[in-house]
XYZ file of C-alpha atoms in Angstrom:
702
model
C -41.925 37.317 13.514
C -41.431 33.566 13.947
C -38.148 32.353 15.461
C -36.485 28.978 15.632
C -38.044 28.481 19.072
C -41.473 28.460 17.389
C -40.608 25.306 15.449
C -42.466 22.309 16.909
C -40.389 20.135 19.218
C -40.848 17.081 16.991
C -39.231 18.864 14.037
C -36.470 20.320 16.226
C -35.740 16.834 17.580
C -35.357 15.508 14.047
C -33.012 18.375 13.202
C -30.862 17.659 16.250
C -30.880 13.931 15.542
C -29.532 14.565 12.034
C -26.452 16.398 13.394
C -23.597 13.961 13.992
C -20.657 16.342 14.472
C -19.855 16.457 18.198
C -18.608 20.055 18.253
C -21.684 21.332 16.445
C -23.948 19.601 18.948
C -21.925 20.973 21.850
C -22.324 24.496 20.487
C -26.063 24.079 19.923
C -26.576 22.792 23.454
C -25.241 26.107 24.811
C -27.824 28.244 22.988
C -30.663 27.789 25.465
C -32.050 25.416 28.044
C -34.489 24.054 25.484
C -31.652 23.267 23.075
C -29.666 21.660 25.877
C -32.540 19.315 26.726
C -33.085 18.467 23.060
C -29.397 17.663 22.657
C -29.444 15.356 25.673
C -32.577 13.595 24.461
C -31.267 12.971 20.931
C -27.541 12.366 21.423
C -26.685 8.786 20.453
C -22.869 8.841 20.623
C -20.781 9.797 23.654
C -17.119 9.552 24.694
C -16.577 9.673 28.447
C -13.547 11.457 29.896
C -12.538 12.071 33.470
C -12.262 9.470 36.209
C -15.186 7.015 36.163
C -14.349 5.838 39.661
C -15.828 9.125 40.847
C -19.325 7.680 40.643
C -21.096 10.971 41.298
C -19.571 12.431 38.106
C -21.070 9.852 35.737
C -23.677 11.783 33.687
C -27.207 10.403 33.866
C -28.942 12.727 31.404
C -27.985 11.000 28.131
C -30.531 8.197 28.141
C -30.608 7.781 24.342
C -26.904 7.054 23.897
C -26.338 3.847 21.910
C -22.632 4.304 21.115
C -20.482 4.615 24.269
C -16.696 5.020 24.324
C -14.995 4.231 27.658
C -11.457 3.860 26.265
C -10.314 7.375 27.244
C -11.235 7.298 30.925
C -8.489 8.282 33.328
C -6.013 7.102 34.404
C -5.564 5.992 30.804
C -4.494 2.381 30.341
C -5.329 1.268 33.868
C -7.922 -1.448 34.111
C -11.353 0.117 34.431
C -12.975 -2.483 36.677
C -10.111 -4.328 38.341
C -7.601 -1.684 39.366
C -5.623 -2.035 42.571
C -5.669 1.779 42.808
C -9.455 1.961 43.259
C -11.658 1.161 46.261
C -14.767 1.114 44.078
C -16.545 -2.203 43.693
C -16.213 -3.086 39.972
C -19.737 -4.517 39.892
C -21.111 -1.271 41.355
C -19.282 0.846 38.776
C -20.518 -1.344 35.914
C -24.051 -1.193 37.293
C -23.933 2.628 37.504
C -22.739 2.808 33.907
C -25.632 0.620 32.766
C -28.138 2.716 34.716
C -26.752 5.892 33.149
C -26.667 4.470 29.592
C -29.351 1.769 29.324
C -29.649 1.810 25.515
C -25.993 1.047 24.648
C -25.508 -1.314 21.696
C -22.025 -0.166 20.649
C -19.135 -0.166 23.154
C -15.462 0.827 23.044
C -13.399 0.001 26.123
C -9.774 -0.324 27.253
C -9.702 -3.952 28.411
C -6.482 -4.412 30.363
C -7.728 -7.837 31.533
C -10.488 -10.285 30.500
C -12.352 -9.409 33.721
C -13.247 -5.987 32.327
C -14.925 -7.537 29.298
C -16.689 -10.161 31.395
C -18.267 -7.623 33.756
C -19.326 -5.144 31.067
C -20.997 -7.620 28.726
C -23.145 -8.758 31.652
C -24.534 -5.218 31.830
C -25.243 -4.891 28.086
C -25.906 -8.397 26.694
C -27.547 -6.835 23.630
C -24.288 -5.347 22.322
C -24.011 -5.339 18.528
C -20.716 -3.499 18.028
C -17.595 -3.810 20.203
C -14.148 -2.277 19.922
C -11.489 -3.489 22.350
C -8.371 -1.445 23.115
C -5.199 -2.680 24.804
C -1.574 -1.695 24.245
C -0.265 -3.611 27.251
C 0.980 -7.146 26.840
C -1.234 -10.184 27.110
C -0.271 -12.297 30.115
C 1.040 -15.740 29.203
C -0.860 -17.276 32.119
C -4.242 -16.544 30.532
C -5.889 -19.475 28.721
C -6.149 -19.356 24.929
C -9.096 -17.189 23.875
C -9.775 -15.879 27.385
C -10.372 -12.322 26.109
C -13.085 -13.359 23.650
C -14.955 -16.312 25.182
C -17.295 -14.275 27.378
C -17.879 -11.679 24.657
C -19.019 -14.148 22.003
C -20.936 -16.377 24.409
C -23.049 -13.628 25.977
C -23.481 -11.114 23.128
C -25.651 -13.099 20.739
C -26.444 -10.003 18.644
C -22.785 -9.135 18.011
C -22.152 -8.322 14.343
C -19.206 -5.876 14.457
C -15.830 -6.497 16.153
C -12.768 -4.217 16.014
C -9.449 -5.491 17.412
C -7.165 -3.117 15.489
C -5.774 -1.522 18.691
C -6.052 -4.585 20.930
C -2.991 -6.703 21.692
C -3.649 -10.442 21.749
C -2.228 -13.627 20.265
C -3.393 -14.673 16.816
C -4.172 -18.177 18.112
C -6.679 -16.686 20.586
C -9.394 -15.868 18.071
C -10.031 -18.792 15.649
C -10.982 -21.409 18.325
C -13.502 -19.034 19.926
C -15.096 -18.192 16.572
C -15.409 -21.894 15.801
C -16.895 -22.595 19.230
C -19.597 -19.913 18.782
C -20.951 -20.600 15.285
C -24.158 -18.574 15.669
C -22.394 -15.326 16.600
C -19.593 -15.944 14.098
C -22.108 -16.369 11.305
C -23.746 -13.037 12.213
C -20.500 -11.041 12.058
C -20.393 -8.596 9.140
C -17.364 -6.515 10.196
C -14.079 -7.884 11.580
C -11.018 -5.662 11.960
C -7.859 -7.652 12.742
C -5.413 -5.071 11.413
C -3.490 -5.055 14.686
C -0.227 -3.126 14.368
C 1.364 -4.786 17.415
C 1.298 -8.305 15.922
C 4.829 -9.440 15.117
C 4.031 -11.860 12.294
C 0.306 -11.424 11.735
C -2.244 -14.124 11.115
C -1.021 -17.296 9.467
C -2.645 -18.684 6.361
C -4.454 -21.482 8.206
C -5.815 -19.059 10.798
C -7.231 -16.794 8.068
C -8.933 -19.792 6.469
C -10.452 -20.815 9.811
C -11.694 -17.283 10.511
C -13.286 -16.801 7.092
C -14.855 -20.283 7.226
C -16.415 -19.504 10.618
C -17.662 -16.069 9.433
C -19.178 -16.642 5.971
C -21.373 -13.505 6.044
C -18.576 -10.991 6.514
C -18.884 -7.809 4.475
C -15.782 -6.079 5.871
C -12.579 -7.822 6.909
C -9.193 -6.270 7.644
C -6.286 -8.598 8.472
C -2.595 -8.183 9.303
C -0.700 -11.122 7.829
C 2.635 -12.137 6.292
C 3.242 -12.486 2.546
C 6.924 -13.439 2.908
C 7.295 -16.980 1.482
C 10.281 -17.624 3.750
C 7.977 -17.790 6.780
C 5.767 -20.683 7.814
C 2.112 -19.856 7.296
C 2.684 -17.122 4.699
C -0.245 -15.830 2.675
C -0.269 -16.752 -1.002
C -2.535 -17.925 -3.810
C -4.302 -20.555 -1.743
C -5.229 -18.125 1.033
C -6.542 -15.455 -1.335
C -8.815 -17.962 -3.073
C -10.028 -19.276 0.294
C -11.027 -15.756 1.367
C -12.959 -15.208 -1.873
C -14.684 -18.596 -1.642
C -15.537 -18.383 2.082
C -16.731 -14.748 2.131
C -18.285 -13.913 -1.255
C -20.300 -10.981 0.208
C -17.227 -8.875 0.984
C -17.476 -5.174 0.164
C -14.263 -4.192 2.003
C -11.112 -6.317 2.030
C -7.830 -5.162 3.562
C -4.850 -7.528 3.614
C -1.572 -5.966 4.755
C 1.826 -7.434 5.497
C 2.887 -6.595 9.048
C 6.051 -4.933 7.735
C 3.894 -2.281 6.031
C 1.874 -1.300 9.103
C 4.582 0.847 10.695
C 4.423 4.453 9.599
C 8.108 4.608 8.670
C 9.440 6.152 5.478
C 11.325 3.729 3.267
C 14.749 4.068 1.701
C 14.516 6.766 -0.987
C 17.331 5.109 -2.968
C 15.523 1.750 -3.193
C 14.277 1.013 -6.710
C 10.925 -0.235 -5.426
C 11.643 -3.950 -5.824
C 12.263 -6.332 -2.926
C 14.624 -9.299 -2.928
C 11.724 -11.757 -2.581
C 8.597 -12.220 -4.678
C 5.237 -12.906 -3.069
C 3.577 -16.204 -3.959
C 0.720 -14.406 -5.690
C 0.240 -15.085 -9.402
C -1.651 -13.297 -12.161
C -4.083 -16.145 -12.657
C -4.937 -16.253 -8.973
C -5.602 -12.499 -8.900
C -8.049 -12.831 -11.796
C -9.902 -15.662 -10.036
C -9.738 -13.755 -6.748
C -11.321 -10.625 -8.230
C -13.954 -12.710 -10.019
C -15.024 -14.257 -6.714
C -15.685 -10.896 -5.038
C -18.148 -9.027 -7.292
C -19.477 -6.772 -4.492
C -16.107 -5.220 -3.569
C -16.172 -1.474 -2.994
C -12.822 -1.063 -1.227
C -9.722 -3.221 -1.740
C -6.342 -2.889 -0.045
C -3.507 -5.305 -0.870
C -0.290 -4.069 0.740
C 1.854 -7.124 0.132
C 5.351 -5.925 0.986
C 6.825 -8.416 -1.550
C 6.952 -8.180 -5.340
C 3.803 -9.009 -7.282
C 4.876 -8.712 -10.904
C 3.105 -8.206 -14.251
C -0.265 -7.299 -12.750
C -1.625 -5.176 -15.605
C -3.872 -7.879 -17.080
C -5.209 -8.945 -13.677
C -6.026 -5.354 -12.701
C -7.970 -4.896 -15.922
C -10.401 -7.489 -14.581
C -11.282 -5.241 -11.649
C -13.273 -2.968 -13.922
C -15.402 -5.805 -15.281
C -15.592 -8.119 -12.247
C -15.840 -5.553 -9.423
C -18.068 -2.869 -10.903
C -18.718 -1.163 -7.548
C -15.030 -0.712 -6.657
C -14.382 2.849 -5.478
C -11.248 2.616 -3.295
C -8.066 0.760 -4.308
C -4.710 0.647 -2.517
C -1.854 -1.480 -3.835
C 1.553 -2.022 -2.262
C 4.500 -3.643 -4.079
C 2.446 -4.320 -7.228
C 4.477 -3.887 -10.419
C 3.349 -3.496 -14.007
C 0.052 -1.934 -12.938
C -0.102 0.324 -16.015
C 2.227 -0.291 -18.971
C 1.158 2.784 -20.996
C 3.033 1.612 -24.073
C 0.624 3.254 -26.502
C -2.317 5.629 -26.377
C -4.696 2.764 -25.521
C -5.472 2.470 -21.802
C -4.517 -0.683 -19.912
C -4.175 -2.091 -16.424
C -5.382 0.027 -13.550
C -6.211 2.912 -15.898
C -9.305 0.957 -17.002
C -10.829 1.168 -13.486
C -12.888 4.198 -14.428
C -15.098 4.115 -11.309
C -12.281 4.629 -8.788
C -12.587 7.591 -6.458
C -9.522 6.888 -4.293
C -6.258 5.316 -5.458
C -3.052 4.629 -3.551
C 0.066 3.252 -5.246
C 2.955 2.219 -3.026
C 6.412 0.969 -4.038
C 5.657 0.349 -7.701
C 9.096 -0.101 -9.238
C 8.139 0.474 -12.885
C 5.488 3.202 -12.711
C 6.462 6.051 -15.036
C 5.135 9.466 -15.993
C 3.279 7.910 -18.912
C 1.582 5.537 -16.483
C 0.443 8.464 -14.342
C -0.975 10.208 -17.402
C -2.839 7.060 -18.433
C -4.302 6.773 -14.898
C -5.352 10.413 -15.054
C -7.099 9.792 -18.379
C -8.814 6.578 -17.346
C -9.647 7.199 -13.677
C -11.384 10.510 -14.203
C -13.364 10.402 -10.927
C -10.384 10.332 -8.564
C -10.812 12.645 -5.584
C -7.861 11.231 -3.639
C -4.508 10.042 -4.991
C -1.530 8.765 -3.019
C 1.833 7.786 -4.432
C 4.654 6.481 -2.258
C 8.050 4.978 -3.028
C 7.738 5.242 -6.834
C 11.221 6.205 -8.025
C 10.647 6.681 -11.750
C 7.909 9.301 -11.715
C 8.734 13.001 -11.987
C 7.143 16.382 -11.546
C 6.046 16.526 -15.196
C 4.007 13.327 -15.054
C 2.311 14.134 -11.766
C 1.579 17.686 -12.868
C -0.019 16.459 -16.074
C -2.127 14.009 -14.098
C -3.246 16.832 -11.811
C -4.295 18.838 -14.892
C -6.441 15.940 -16.109
C -8.077 15.492 -12.690
C -8.511 19.180 -11.925
C -12.284 18.908 -11.526
C -12.254 16.106 -8.940
C -8.873 15.752 -7.170
C -8.826 17.367 -3.699
C -6.573 15.068 -1.625
C -2.975 14.194 -2.559
C -0.130 12.361 -0.833
C 3.394 12.331 -2.306
C 5.985 10.464 -0.246
C 9.392 8.868 -0.677
C 9.579 9.508 -4.432
C 13.190 10.059 -5.438
C 12.491 12.751 -8.043
C 9.899 14.636 -6.033
C 11.346 16.750 -3.260
C 9.225 19.313 -1.412
C 9.400 22.044 -4.043
C 8.823 19.635 -6.946
C 5.859 18.066 -5.140
C 4.248 21.463 -4.636
C 4.839 22.438 -8.258
C 3.316 19.153 -9.414
C -0.027 19.935 -7.732
C -0.162 23.557 -8.890
C -2.944 22.846 -11.429
C -5.253 22.050 -8.478
C -3.755 24.553 -6.049
C -7.037 26.473 -5.811
C -9.025 23.265 -5.141
C -6.877 20.962 -3.021
C -8.019 20.474 0.583
C -5.655 17.786 1.954
C -1.949 17.436 1.162
C 1.037 15.370 2.302
C 4.603 15.992 1.148
C 8.090 15.075 2.335
C 10.228 17.985 3.508
C 13.284 17.109 1.438
C 15.131 20.341 0.737
C 17.334 19.594 -2.276
C 19.084 22.906 -2.857
C 16.816 24.787 -0.468
C 18.991 27.873 -0.762
C 17.705 28.287 -4.341
C 14.178 27.373 -3.203
C 14.396 30.174 -0.676
C 14.290 32.643 -3.547
C 11.411 30.929 -5.350
C 8.779 33.063 -3.648
C 10.083 36.062 -5.545
C 8.992 34.944 -8.958
C 6.788 36.649 -11.462
C 3.989 35.361 -13.597
C 6.450 34.382 -16.321
C 7.739 31.555 -14.095
C 4.217 30.171 -13.745
C 3.630 30.363 -17.513
C 6.816 28.406 -18.145
C 5.732 25.709 -15.709
C 2.330 25.295 -17.394
C 4.010 24.669 -20.764
C 5.687 21.466 -19.620
C 2.872 18.869 -19.617
C 1.990 19.433 -23.292
C 5.210 17.711 -24.367
C 4.127 14.587 -22.526
C 0.660 14.728 -24.051
C 2.137 14.907 -27.527
C 3.491 11.428 -26.915
C -0.059 10.203 -26.338
C -1.363 11.431 -29.707
C -2.661 14.583 -31.352
C -6.099 14.289 -29.755
C -4.718 14.562 -26.218
C -2.198 17.190 -27.255
C -5.077 19.340 -28.522
C -7.009 18.814 -25.271
C -3.986 19.794 -23.189
C -3.424 22.952 -25.200
C -7.066 23.908 -24.665
C -6.741 23.437 -20.890
C -3.403 25.261 -20.831
C -4.962 28.283 -22.527
C -7.821 28.230 -20.025
C -5.443 28.185 -17.054
C -3.190 30.821 -18.574
C -6.077 33.233 -19.096
C -7.000 32.943 -15.420
C -3.452 33.038 -14.148
C -4.033 35.928 -11.779
C -6.736 33.946 -9.934
C -5.283 32.484 -6.782
C -2.240 34.782 -6.757
C -1.785 37.721 -4.422
C 0.607 40.626 -4.701
C 2.981 40.783 -1.762
C 4.407 43.998 -0.300
C 7.715 43.263 -2.003
C 6.041 43.575 -5.398
C 6.220 39.879 -6.310
C 3.393 37.447 -6.950
C 2.770 34.745 -4.361
C 0.867 31.468 -4.791
C -2.312 31.138 -2.761
C -3.762 27.806 -1.567
C -7.358 28.877 -1.052
C -8.974 25.649 0.172
C -6.098 23.801 1.818
C -7.303 22.818 5.301
C -5.034 19.903 6.286
C -1.291 19.593 5.731
C 0.812 16.538 6.547
C 4.609 16.693 6.522
C 7.434 14.173 6.876
C 10.851 15.539 7.820
C 14.139 13.903 8.713
C 15.675 14.473 12.113
C 18.092 17.403 12.145
C 16.404 19.125 9.188
C 14.685 22.495 9.538
C 11.069 23.364 8.840
C 11.802 26.975 7.913
C 12.159 26.487 4.094
C 8.511 25.341 3.843
C 6.980 28.755 3.006
C 9.691 29.522 0.469
C 9.152 26.138 -1.194
C 5.663 27.239 -2.203
C 3.385 27.149 0.859
C 3.609 30.790 1.809
C -0.072 31.704 1.681
C -2.614 29.204 3.087
C -5.431 31.348 4.507
C -7.681 28.401 5.494
C -5.129 25.914 6.823
C -6.533 24.668 10.139
C -4.631 21.477 10.949
C -1.091 20.256 10.434
C 0.610 16.944 11.144
C 4.409 16.814 11.329
C 6.245 13.503 11.570
C 9.934 13.696 12.497
C 11.876 10.513 11.820
C 15.487 9.436 12.199
C 18.266 8.401 14.549
C 19.681 11.169 16.735
C 22.498 8.982 17.978
C 25.770 9.978 16.408
C 24.415 13.274 15.119
C 26.093 16.518 15.975
C 24.249 19.420 17.534
C 21.993 21.238 15.006
C 23.377 24.498 13.696
C 20.111 26.307 14.438
C 18.556 26.818 17.850
C 15.020 25.851 16.792
C 13.366 23.350 14.474
C 11.233 26.068 12.904
C 7.719 25.761 14.336
C 7.566 29.533 14.653
C 7.577 29.782 10.842
C 4.048 28.327 10.896
C 2.712 31.632 12.285
C 2.210 32.554 8.617
C -0.976 30.475 8.654
C -3.581 32.592 10.473
C -6.221 29.863 11.063
C -3.863 27.107 12.208
C -5.301 25.764 15.478
C -4.610 22.010 15.557
C -1.282 20.239 15.440
C -0.024 16.684 15.637
C 3.710 16.659 16.292
C 4.894 13.063 16.019
C 8.488 12.420 17.117
C 7.810 8.766 18.018
C 10.193 7.496 15.319
C 12.972 9.799 16.498
C 15.497 7.572 18.268
C 18.036 8.795 20.797
C 19.477 8.517 24.285
C 16.864 9.032 26.993
C 19.270 9.177 29.916
C 22.984 9.901 29.546
C 24.284 10.520 26.042
C 27.939 9.884 25.081
C 30.304 12.808 25.174
C 29.665 15.331 22.419
C 26.103 14.158 21.691
C 22.690 15.439 22.743
C 20.239 13.427 24.804
C 16.539 13.426 23.987
C 15.701 16.297 26.325
C 17.885 18.635 24.254
C 16.386 17.320 21.023
C 12.919 17.990 22.438
C 13.989 21.561 23.180
C 15.099 21.851 19.542
C 11.802 20.455 18.194
C 9.454 22.469 20.429
C 11.267 25.790 20.517
C 8.882 28.435 19.183
C 5.671 26.437 19.612
C 4.387 29.071 22.018
C 4.176 31.569 19.163
C 1.443 29.499 17.489
C -2.204 29.975 18.437
C -2.964 26.296 18.924
C -6.126 25.083 20.617
C -5.431 21.345 20.230
C -2.111 19.508 20.310
C -1.185 15.840 20.073
C 2.479 15.259 20.912
C 4.492 12.048 20.596
C 7.843 12.387 22.449
C 10.981 10.829 20.952
C 11.998 7.432 22.260
C 14.892 5.352 23.484
C 14.115 1.870 22.158
C 16.773 0.174 24.236
C 14.854 0.925 27.439
C 11.344 1.368 25.907
C 11.317 4.956 27.132
C 9.020 7.677 25.716
C 8.716 10.432 28.241
C 8.130 14.166 28.336
C 11.292 15.952 29.398
C 11.623 19.085 31.535
C 12.429 21.423 28.583
C 9.468 19.991 26.640
C 7.061 20.555 29.537
C 8.263 24.150 29.949
C 7.888 24.893 26.228
C 4.428 23.325 26.031
C 3.373 25.533 28.945
C 3.990 28.544 26.674
C 1.036 27.541 24.446
C -1.341 29.861 26.242
C -4.371 29.208 24.017
C -4.326 25.408 24.297
C -7.573 23.734 25.339
C -6.708 20.092 24.585
C -3.329 18.431 25.027
C -2.687 14.725 24.564
C 0.805 13.408 25.246
C 1.386 9.967 23.744
C 3.947 8.852 26.258
C 4.704 9.250 29.938
C 5.647 12.222 32.117
C 6.674 12.932 35.688
C 3.997 14.484 37.868
C 5.990 17.622 38.646
C 6.606 18.182 34.912
C 2.875 17.963 34.284
C 2.253 20.689 36.859
C 3.928 23.153 34.454
C 0.861 22.774 32.237
C -1.396 24.354 34.872
C -0.010 27.720 33.728
C -2.098 27.445 30.543
C -5.207 29.449 31.480
C -7.938 27.703 29.442
C -6.513 24.178 29.281
C -9.436 21.808 29.849
C -8.433 18.353 28.635
C -5.032 16.749 29.250
C -4.153 13.081 29.128
C -1.120 10.809 29.027
C -1.642 7.944 26.595
C 0.895 5.150 26.242
C -0.758 4.030 22.991
C 2.243 2.187 21.600
C 3.393 -1.397 21.948
C 4.579 -2.540 24.351
C 3.074 -0.014 26.745
C 5.110 0.035 29.984
C 3.587 -2.276 32.574
C 4.962 -0.717 35.749
C 7.193 2.190 36.563
C 8.649 2.884 39.982
C 8.894 6.600 39.207
C 5.926 8.975 39.326
C 5.373 8.580 35.581
C 2.887 5.733 35.618
C 1.181 5.940 38.980
C -2.564 6.333 38.914
C -2.356 8.575 41.956
C -0.086 11.011 40.125
C -2.517 11.267 37.218
C -5.442 11.760 39.588
C -3.693 14.538 41.506
C -2.890 16.403 38.304
C -6.455 16.047 37.018
C -7.827 17.279 40.336
C -5.573 20.346 40.174
C -6.647 20.948 36.565
C -10.349 20.709 37.411
C -10.060 23.058 40.416
C -9.050 25.977 38.237
C -11.729 28.387 36.973
C -12.031 28.375 33.170
C -12.554 31.917 31.880
C -15.098 30.974 29.208
């Protein structure tokens, strides 16, 4: 009988080369020595971990790697080639890296100083794609454009540049692009969506960049649409972008105020006090000048009114448009009669995000559901006039395609209402975000003990909305309602208490927002009791701890997530939780006690990967793992990867050595401004190296 080992090596090599998922390749390489050698010969992408200054540990068996990521080398954030903590000659280290990976054309590196870039590009002058990472501040003593001069002068084949996580000054880039016209003209991808920029790129700078790079296909820019600021982006800038770069397939323009992942005021009506200087006529001309667009993001942060007519042009002028995200656009779908209008005419859309639309109603959602019948992903944020009925009806219309949904900061959609609104696709949805707003959670707590009659009553509701759209749609809704009602037992399971429970068969990723001081425990009772395939969860805790009294409960409620049997990955983000890092006023809790509250019970989960963002004290730019947090994290006995996005004392980190199979741990200060120096043991390269050495000395059972 023939086995897989009998397949010719040429065919096996092609099979391996077609596998891009890193974990799958890692597993295949462990099957046999032959598979290991095939994996090494065909692997084209590699992320290096560990300490590169240990030259003997640099792997030399991956000769085919073209995409190399050096941004996660330890100690994280310290300059790779010019560190005062290393005795290694930077030229020798760079030379060893080139010898180990001679075919590199795509490079990602943490460039603390321009010297790092200068040395590395000398080793790989044929680089085509570069991503620079830096969260530390740019020194004022460096000349303008110092970070980019060497890169653009020596890498003549460069066509892809990503600066989204690289801190620099906006005035650094345009002069260098103008001084290197050949490389600038070859650029097809430019990501300038840098979250650490205070005011973003000014209008004149955007014009200079797009003029220097006429062949761009993808451009992402952080800018400022507020007309009260000098250099704001308005009609003139939008038309300049369309005229200078007519080949664009991806355009992302975002106001810097929208880049922070902070939930807005739920009581805001969606309108801002200022209007952006973007008119309907300009939008029509703008869309007409970009016929190749496939993805468009305009997150303006200021009112853009009466946009229905302009958005109708997208369907005729940008026929390939598949992804659309709009922020602070109003009048996107009037839905006055049964005839479709505005954004509902963009029938080719597959992903749609609507943010802070002050006049979007349930009828608008229904019109979008009717017109945009190919939507697989829908996000709605900060829309105060929509309700559960409208969103539920939309979900009914998109039942065959919609698998990813985000509902955030919508006044009429708390956690329970959000879950009820996506019930028509409950057996299909794979990705979901909701806000954990527990309006009357005591009543919600009893909602799991409901019979099938409750579900039937909920299905009846959308038909009343469809009757407003005309008899044709009312008939269609009744047909679908009958279909769902006949299959009502599908997706429900009978619990031991004799009541029916909703089952989310395909849900794999869950994202949650929750206010500080609130509990996570009502989540199962709100409707997420049975998620047999949920593998990953992201929880963002936001709010100001200062002035808050001690929570009534001992724990935040992470232990309630043990209901999900396949949950193995978690991102617990407390970075927007503000408090006192050192000494709190009398009667209040400092951040170490809040961390104990958040992490209590995490040891009961069977997590293999954890990303944790500690809470912060903004007054002293302090984000550090506390003693209670370190002790509680050490109780996660099945962890294999742990990334702490902050700092920690060395002796706190030693608690983590109690986790038997922990293989990958790193401190990452990936926030701006990352602390430059710290006289404690938190930031010392030696402390990180000692911990890593202790971690690597331990035998791993598997």
